[in-house]
Amino acid sequence: MSKQSIFGRIAQLAKANINALLDSAEDPKKLLDQMVRDYSNNIAEAETAIAQTIGNLRMMQEDYAEDVQAAQEWGQKALAASAKADEYRTAGKTADADKFDNLAKVALQRQLSSENEAKQAAPSIASQTDVVDRLKTGLTQMKGKLVELQSKRNELVARQKSAQAQSSVNDAIKSIDIMDPTSEISRFEDKVRREEARVLGQQELSASSLDAQFDSLVDMGEQTEIELRLAALKSGKPQGELGG
């Protein structure tokens, strides 16, 4: 399994124009949450695929190790059989010597077959090892990107809430500007001033009425004096005695 086949869908998501998606989304928070879920699911899928790739590599490595070990064992058997054939040949037992030489040849053939299998597997093991290393690195990077995506999601959601709160404050301020409560207070103040003016007017009227009453008392005093003096004249009493 290639790295591209595992990370193909994730790469498409990473290349998406997130800003454009957010601009067109009715609810950016839901879109961000969906992106986090999708990315998390893709990581889980990648982990499963990578685990399978690693499992296949380990099986290849086990088979390779078995072939190498088998080649060594068959080599030892060939050596033992060849030594036994030489021993029989020295003893003049040609038939037994030929038998063990044939066994040595069979062991050498098995050794060669195991070595060839190991040689054929080596390039594939090296290639798969490189693939697994790159997949592990890619998976680590993906997990780092997921952390960044989650952090960015939280930041954008917080900024959206802050903007909405500020918008509410601005709307409230606009409402205050449109319906200014101080205008009602001003009208009440005018009413109070008119009432105060009315009271002042009443006070002035009251003061004017009191002055008129005092003036009438003065006039009455003078009239009384005049009447007394007139009576004195009529009685023939001198005016100078009136003061006594």
Short mmCIF file of C-alpha atoms in Angstrom, two decimals, residues 2 36 82 137 165 187 226:
data_model
loop_
_atom_site.label_atom_id
_atom_site.label_comp_id
_atom_site.label_asym_id
_atom_site.label_seq_id
_atom_site.Cartn_x
_atom_site.Cartn_y
_atom_site.Cartn_z
CA SER A 2 1.48 3.34 -1.03
CA VAL A 36 -12.36 17.94 12.86
CA SER A 82 30.59 -33.94 2.94
CA THR A 137 6.21 10.32 9.70
CA ALA A 165 -21.49 39.71 21.65
CA ARG A 187 -39.70 67.03 29.07
CA ILE A 226 -60.14 114.47 57.56
#
